[in-house]
Amino acid sequence: MNNSSIVMRDLKVLWHPCSQMKDYALHSNSQDTLPLIPIKSANGVWLEDFEGKRYLDAISSWWVNLLGHTNPIINQAIKDQLETLEHVMLGGLTHETAVSLAEKLVSITPPGLDKCFYADNGSSAIEVALKMSFHYWQNQGQIQKTKFITLENSYHGETLGALAVGDVALYKNTYAPLLMETITVPGPDCYFRQENESWEDYSIRRFAVMEKTLEQHADSVCAVIIEPLVQCAGNMRMYHPVYLKLLKKACLHYNVHLIADEIAVGFGRTGTLFACEQGNITPDFMCLSKGLTGGYLPLSAVMTTDGIYQAFYDDYQKLTGFLHSHSYTGNALACRAALTTIEILQQQNVITNNQQLANLMSNATAEFALHPNIAEVRQTGMIVAIELIKNKQKREAYPWQQRRGLKVYQHALSQGVLLRPLGNVIYFMPPYVINESEIALMAEVAWQGIQLAVRE
Ligand SMILES: *Cc1c(COP(=O)(O)O)cnc(C)c1O
């Protein structure tokens, strides 16, 4: 078996996510498309294809992997679980692993998040949080509360509810007629701050629009939904924790829920276990997925408060219960992978030790920002983003058809690094088991790729 035989079989039967399938078919004779890379095996930060070529997984396989591929401790834990219980429905039944994980999540998430509702992917967790918030207000007799406030440039997943509260045109516009209306507020994205304005000052300044919107619409609004600190799919745009503090305070004041989507930023990506910790806030709902299982199995969780839980708790006949379900809710193998991942994070002091890796990434990219086609290099914890720009003085972006990021991607692949930029934003979001020389390689290859991509 070799690479091309797998790709040929694949293209006959498989339809890939987030892909124009024609790109893959054309690749052999085009410079402007993405190749399809067949992966045979993986270990640590490395992926390997069918011909022995290795790729450094600099983006943690869409941000899910935390502790390396085929991590021996997680592998063993899943095998042990498999011998005991693989899966059982969670309606009317329960099992030890689901209970232990819920206890663990309650103990590590911000204080006050005392209840855990499982789903099986990130988008579903968002759907759960939206429905729970809406339903809470219905149960409270506040039936006029039906809307959601969301930030510009936000991303919350691809199912219809999640897409409706997101704001990435590329994914959303086609489906606009199917989506509920939301109130979209200009965000705190610090890329747009004035020269010499600090992240903090800009985030405070931008909060004024949110405050005004809440003041105006609170009566009809169930919740504000945000990605704390980093809008990941929205080109890794970042903002200051002060925004979280101000927003939490305003949500309390105006009697509106706060939904924190920590699906991408949770489990240490921003330097703390959860991004909300940096604003010292407890949201009403916290959505978790991606890193939750260490990148092994699909699972998500919505953490919420006892107060919200109690609003649903009554006699069955009153129909106040939350009757939402997914077949694989609380899957035992996924729960075991999650529990083991969190145990490793705690026992090996991973989040604290990451500080050193974050510093190494910062040092490795320190001079990038001087390049005339790099608008800025920004970093929050274990996420570093490099934004390419056509004309730095005029702050003129490349037209979207000029896919400079794609050229970086292609170069990096040829050098054995998987980067997969977001448009013209190159970013590093590696597993936490990356080492110093691998960080150096990742940065060097990105630098070479950028030089090639901005030529012409
Ligand atoms: C990936 C992501 C989602 C959606 O999760 P899926 O498992 O892909 O459905 C939602 N919110 C954020 C912030 C994400 O990054």
XYZ file of C-alpha atoms and ligand atoms in Angstrom:
471
model
C 0.000 0.000 0.000
C 1.334 3.455 -0.858
C 0.065 7.037 -0.587
C -1.501 7.315 -4.023
C -3.401 4.030 -3.845
C -5.088 5.177 -0.615
C -5.890 8.584 -2.077
C -7.395 6.987 -5.192
C -9.665 4.732 -3.131
C -10.550 7.662 -0.866
C -11.632 9.955 -3.682
C -14.073 7.349 -4.989
C -16.060 7.089 -1.765
C -15.213 9.787 0.755
C -16.526 13.341 1.068
C -14.190 15.343 3.336
C -15.118 18.058 5.852
C -14.406 21.722 5.163
C -13.154 20.876 1.676
C -13.783 21.640 -1.960
C -13.330 18.067 -3.147
C -12.145 19.235 -6.566
C -9.025 20.656 -4.893
C -7.880 17.166 -3.994
C -8.546 15.739 -7.436
C -6.730 18.584 -9.172
C -3.745 18.550 -6.935
C -1.440 16.532 -9.151
C -1.375 19.306 -11.766
C -2.074 22.504 -9.855
C -0.128 24.847 -7.638
C -3.174 26.349 -6.059
C -4.892 23.494 -4.264
C -4.528 21.353 -1.199
C -3.173 17.832 -1.352
C -4.880 14.996 0.503
C -2.383 13.352 2.834
C -2.991 9.749 3.864
C -1.802 9.079 7.403
C -0.811 5.581 8.407
C 0.231 6.118 11.988
C 1.037 8.759 14.563
C 3.143 9.164 17.651
C 3.676 12.184 19.912
C 3.634 15.299 17.718
C 4.403 13.275 14.579
C 2.135 11.903 11.869
C 3.479 9.425 9.309
C 2.188 8.654 5.825
C 2.248 5.339 3.933
C 5.662 6.033 2.478
C 7.378 6.838 5.756
C 7.282 10.614 5.430
C 6.695 12.372 8.760
C 4.748 15.549 9.504
C 4.935 17.589 12.693
C 1.323 18.175 13.790
C 1.693 21.886 14.626
C -2.086 22.395 14.864
C -2.934 19.424 17.085
C -5.223 17.870 14.441
C -7.767 20.698 14.458
C -6.851 21.691 18.036
C -7.969 18.462 19.708
C -4.723 16.746 20.643
C -3.129 17.756 23.940
C -0.721 15.043 25.061
C 0.501 13.573 21.818
C -0.840 10.962 19.431
C -1.027 7.341 20.647
C -0.112 8.476 24.150
C 0.716 5.240 26.014
C -1.140 6.206 29.220
C -4.351 7.187 27.437
C -4.093 4.150 25.149
C -3.893 1.830 28.145
C -6.783 3.536 29.949
C -9.043 3.116 26.905
C -8.038 -0.548 26.579
C -8.887 -1.115 30.247
C -12.238 0.603 29.832
C -12.942 -1.483 26.738
C -12.591 -4.671 28.753
C -15.201 -3.489 31.270
C -17.820 -1.384 29.529
C -17.744 0.117 26.050
C -20.980 2.080 26.011
C -24.359 2.228 27.595
C -27.188 4.711 27.128
C -27.328 7.497 29.696
C -31.115 7.842 29.667
C -32.169 5.848 32.718
C -28.730 4.269 33.163
C -25.417 5.510 34.475
C -21.842 4.265 34.829
C -18.836 4.918 36.981
C -16.648 6.596 34.346
C -19.317 9.147 33.408
C -19.843 9.974 37.083
C -16.106 10.265 37.818
C -15.554 12.548 34.851
C -18.483 14.788 35.833
C -17.094 14.997 39.391
C -13.680 15.874 37.983
C -15.091 18.550 35.651
C -17.074 20.116 38.490
C -13.906 20.246 40.573
C -11.644 21.837 37.928
C -13.999 24.319 36.225
C -14.633 27.759 37.798
C -16.504 27.664 41.128
C -20.284 27.457 40.794
C -20.316 25.202 37.730
C -21.730 22.229 39.605
C -23.669 20.306 36.962
C -22.437 18.517 33.864
C -24.542 17.678 30.773
C -22.822 15.488 28.156
C -23.128 15.639 24.383
C -20.832 14.187 21.748
C -19.246 17.069 19.805
C -18.626 20.783 20.108
C -21.538 22.002 17.994
C -23.937 19.827 19.975
C -22.640 21.353 23.209
C -23.441 24.790 21.791
C -26.943 23.641 20.815
C -27.428 22.343 24.361
C -26.295 25.607 25.956
C -28.528 27.709 23.669
C -31.554 25.504 24.299
C -30.932 25.313 28.041
C -30.629 29.084 28.346
C -33.795 29.692 26.323
C -35.679 26.969 28.178
C -34.548 28.321 31.554
C -36.184 31.674 30.823
C -39.324 29.904 29.547
C -39.505 27.955 32.805
C -39.105 31.249 34.678
C -42.057 32.748 32.801
C -39.824 35.163 30.883
C -41.157 33.974 27.536
C -40.146 37.163 25.704
C -36.488 36.177 26.061
C -35.750 34.461 22.734
C -32.619 36.079 21.289
C -28.869 35.653 21.557
C -26.102 38.233 21.451
C -22.940 37.178 19.676
C -19.641 38.832 18.734
C -18.442 39.722 15.266
C -15.960 37.206 13.868
C -17.079 34.495 16.289
C -17.298 30.763 15.558
C -19.338 28.217 17.475
C -19.694 25.253 15.130
C -21.589 24.220 12.017
C -24.988 22.861 13.026
C -27.789 25.336 12.354
C -28.087 26.795 15.851
C -24.327 27.014 16.301
C -23.918 28.512 12.834
C -26.571 31.125 13.628
C -24.638 32.434 16.637
C -21.356 32.419 14.689
C -20.144 35.116 12.324
C -17.696 33.611 9.834
C -19.164 34.515 6.441
C -17.433 31.690 4.577
C -19.312 29.051 6.583
C -22.481 30.983 7.289
C -23.677 33.027 4.322
C -24.895 30.154 2.132
C -27.225 28.950 4.876
C -28.464 32.372 6.021
C -32.122 31.727 5.086
C -32.185 28.752 7.472
C -30.723 30.508 10.502
C -32.357 32.221 13.470
C -31.649 35.919 13.773
C -29.095 37.014 16.311
C -27.802 40.334 17.595
C -24.204 40.660 16.420
C -22.048 43.120 18.329
C -18.657 44.525 17.210
C -16.057 42.586 19.168
C -12.891 43.275 21.172
C -10.554 41.755 18.525
C -7.311 43.638 19.305
C -5.991 43.394 15.744
C -7.947 46.594 15.139
C -6.630 48.618 18.068
C -4.924 51.948 17.398
C -1.171 52.057 17.194
C 0.146 52.379 20.768
C -3.214 51.411 22.257
C -2.883 48.506 24.698
C -4.975 45.325 24.412
C -6.559 46.232 27.711
C -7.521 49.781 26.717
C -8.915 48.599 23.406
C -10.922 45.769 24.995
C -12.388 48.217 27.511
C -13.208 50.712 24.774
C -14.905 48.050 22.659
C -16.969 46.856 25.584
C -19.007 50.067 25.426
C -20.978 48.714 22.412
C -21.765 45.505 24.243
C -22.957 47.415 27.295
C -25.222 49.560 25.139
C -26.627 46.534 23.321
C -27.403 44.816 26.604
C -29.042 47.937 27.960
C -31.226 48.161 24.862
C -32.128 44.492 24.299
C -31.778 42.678 27.637
C -35.530 42.089 27.905
C -35.576 39.957 24.771
C -32.171 38.298 25.217
C -31.478 34.852 26.718
C -27.690 34.928 26.643
C -24.475 36.403 25.316
C -22.218 33.774 23.767
C -18.459 34.286 23.430
C -15.171 32.502 22.850
C -13.101 33.687 25.824
C -9.776 35.399 24.885
C -9.209 33.858 21.427
C -11.553 33.696 18.430
C -9.853 30.653 17.013
C -11.642 29.879 13.737
C -11.976 33.641 13.213
C -8.280 33.831 12.303
C -6.938 33.406 15.870
C -7.890 36.932 16.852
C -7.276 37.759 20.518
C -8.433 40.123 23.249
C -7.767 41.062 26.859
C -9.315 39.255 29.878
C -10.737 42.560 31.147
C -13.498 42.087 28.562
C -14.586 38.890 30.337
C -14.787 40.682 33.681
C -16.843 43.567 32.272
C -19.138 41.219 30.372
C -19.822 38.987 33.370
C -20.700 42.023 35.470
C -23.027 43.412 32.788
C -24.747 40.040 32.231
C -25.517 39.873 35.952
C -26.771 43.435 35.939
C -29.042 42.976 32.916
C -30.225 39.483 33.856
C -28.816 37.748 30.795
C -26.867 34.461 30.747
C -23.232 34.257 29.730
C -22.246 31.242 27.616
C -18.467 30.676 27.476
C -17.512 28.530 24.503
C -14.224 27.025 25.694
C -14.368 24.235 23.122
C -11.105 25.390 21.520
C -9.482 27.425 24.309
C -10.192 25.104 27.237
C -7.674 22.679 28.772
C -4.697 24.982 28.821
C -4.547 26.529 25.372
C -4.548 30.102 26.691
C -2.036 29.421 29.470
C -4.560 28.679 32.211
C -6.627 25.499 32.430
C -9.676 27.517 31.314
C -9.599 30.941 29.670
C -12.366 32.211 32.006
C -9.908 31.923 34.906
C -7.979 34.891 33.495
C -11.014 37.116 33.946
C -11.734 35.401 37.249
C -15.323 34.735 36.160
C -17.836 31.916 36.313
C -20.091 31.898 33.250
C -23.629 30.460 33.421
C -22.679 27.840 30.840
C -19.266 26.558 29.822
C -19.014 24.401 26.691
C -16.126 21.939 26.490
C -15.013 19.536 23.763
C -11.938 19.248 21.463
C -9.121 18.826 24.054
C -11.527 17.233 26.539
C -10.597 13.686 25.496
C -7.010 14.575 24.652
C -7.955 14.343 20.986
C -8.981 10.683 21.134
C -12.746 10.385 20.944
C -15.745 12.635 20.330
C -17.261 13.978 23.536
C -18.477 17.308 24.841
C -19.818 18.673 28.085
C -21.889 21.681 29.074
C -21.131 22.801 32.607
C -23.758 24.905 34.356
C -24.887 26.145 37.740
C -27.120 24.519 40.282
C -29.464 27.510 39.990
C -30.104 26.786 36.314
C -30.455 23.061 36.983
C -33.071 23.750 39.670
C -35.252 25.711 37.218
C -35.818 22.470 35.272
C -36.339 20.263 38.339
C -40.027 19.529 38.892
C -42.783 16.921 38.417
C -42.641 15.311 34.958
C -46.178 16.453 34.105
C -45.138 20.087 34.290
C -42.945 19.550 31.227
C -40.131 21.722 32.516
C -37.471 19.017 32.076
C -34.646 19.266 29.559
C -35.529 16.461 27.143
C -32.553 16.904 24.818
C -30.470 13.795 24.050
C -27.780 12.266 21.850
C -27.389 8.522 21.402
C -23.751 8.516 22.445
C -24.179 10.830 25.437
C -21.532 10.018 28.055
C -19.856 7.276 26.026
C -17.702 5.252 28.402
C -14.582 5.068 26.211
C -14.658 8.816 25.570
C -15.246 9.564 29.257
C -12.294 7.338 30.178
C -10.033 9.128 27.673
C -11.140 12.469 29.145
C -10.644 11.431 32.742
C -7.166 10.119 31.992
C -6.253 13.255 30.027
C -7.225 15.480 32.958
C -5.343 13.241 35.403
C -2.183 13.587 33.316
C -2.629 17.375 33.081
C -2.840 17.498 36.873
C -0.269 14.899 37.890
C 2.405 16.049 35.452
C 1.812 19.744 36.109
C 1.360 20.248 32.369
C -0.273 23.691 32.408
C 2.524 25.205 34.527
C 5.227 23.515 32.474
C 3.636 24.829 29.283
C 4.839 28.302 30.267
C 8.285 27.264 29.128
C 6.982 26.008 25.779
C 5.036 29.242 25.336
C 8.255 31.213 25.949
C 10.123 29.085 23.419
C 7.423 29.748 20.805
C 7.572 33.437 21.602
C 11.372 33.532 21.236
C 11.299 31.505 18.027
C 8.977 34.046 16.387
C 10.333 37.205 18.053
C 11.704 38.681 14.849
C 8.867 37.722 12.536
C 6.988 40.953 13.203
C 9.759 42.994 11.554
C 8.967 41.433 8.180
C 7.229 43.900 5.813
C 4.470 41.377 5.014
C 3.727 40.364 8.590
C 1.143 42.629 10.195
C 1.674 41.230 13.664
C 2.633 38.180 15.687
C 0.219 37.647 18.562
C 0.216 35.098 21.328
C -2.031 33.944 24.115
C -0.472 31.065 26.048
C 0.059 28.096 23.740
C -1.420 29.807 20.663
C 0.812 31.885 18.381
C -0.606 33.529 15.240
C 1.249 35.291 12.432
C -0.915 37.518 10.257
C 0.283 38.134 6.689
C -0.496 41.459 5.058
C -0.066 42.883 1.560
C 0.883 46.405 2.595
C 1.843 47.000 6.177
C 1.851 50.818 6.054
C -1.613 50.988 4.538
C -2.853 48.002 6.586
C -3.994 46.523 3.304
C -4.875 42.827 3.431
C -4.317 40.386 0.591
C -7.457 39.879 -1.483
C -9.017 36.599 -0.343
C -8.324 34.945 -3.705
C -4.581 35.396 -3.127
C -4.128 32.469 -0.827
C -0.675 33.231 0.574
C -1.374 30.990 3.520
C -1.849 28.122 1.097
C 1.676 28.604 -0.217
C 3.014 28.464 3.334
C 0.985 25.308 3.881
C 2.415 23.680 0.753
C 5.992 24.602 1.614
C 5.614 23.419 5.198
C 4.221 20.072 4.036
C 7.189 19.573 1.750
C 9.397 20.152 4.809
C 7.420 17.798 7.060
C 5.368 20.287 9.086
C 1.560 20.384 9.092
C 0.500 24.026 9.557
C -2.867 24.465 7.731
C -3.237 28.271 8.005
C -6.562 30.068 8.382
C -6.652 32.210 5.249
C -3.514 34.343 5.502
C -2.970 33.692 9.191
C -0.290 31.112 10.003
C -0.558 29.762 13.518
C 1.010 27.300 15.941
C -1.210 25.379 18.348
C 0.836 22.239 18.995
C 0.317 19.341 21.393
C 1.870 20.009 24.802
C 4.489 17.300 24.281
C 6.348 19.298 21.645
C 10.047 19.880 22.476
C 12.499 22.708 21.900
C 13.978 21.459 18.633
C 10.518 20.705 17.243
C 9.439 24.263 18.077
C 12.539 25.550 16.291
C 11.740 23.415 13.242
C 8.112 24.567 13.165
C 9.153 28.239 13.316
C 11.967 27.892 10.775
C 9.742 26.131 8.246
C 6.979 28.714 8.729
C 9.518 31.502 8.202
C 10.809 29.931 4.955
C 7.241 29.393 3.772
C 6.317 33.011 4.463
C 9.356 34.272 2.522
C 8.301 32.166 -0.481
C 4.624 33.059 -0.197
C 5.048 36.839 -0.169
C 7.489 36.923 -3.065
C 5.815 38.069 -6.367
C -14.505 23.554 16.917
C -15.339 24.514 17.634
C -16.715 24.290 17.808
C -17.436 23.129 17.181
O -16.987 21.883 17.622
P -17.220 20.596 16.688
O -16.823 19.447 17.538
O -16.321 20.786 15.497
O -18.650 20.580 16.312
C -17.427 25.213 18.545
N -16.834 26.286 19.094
C -15.519 26.530 18.956
C -14.924 27.729 19.613
C -14.732 25.674 18.200
O -13.440 25.940 18.007
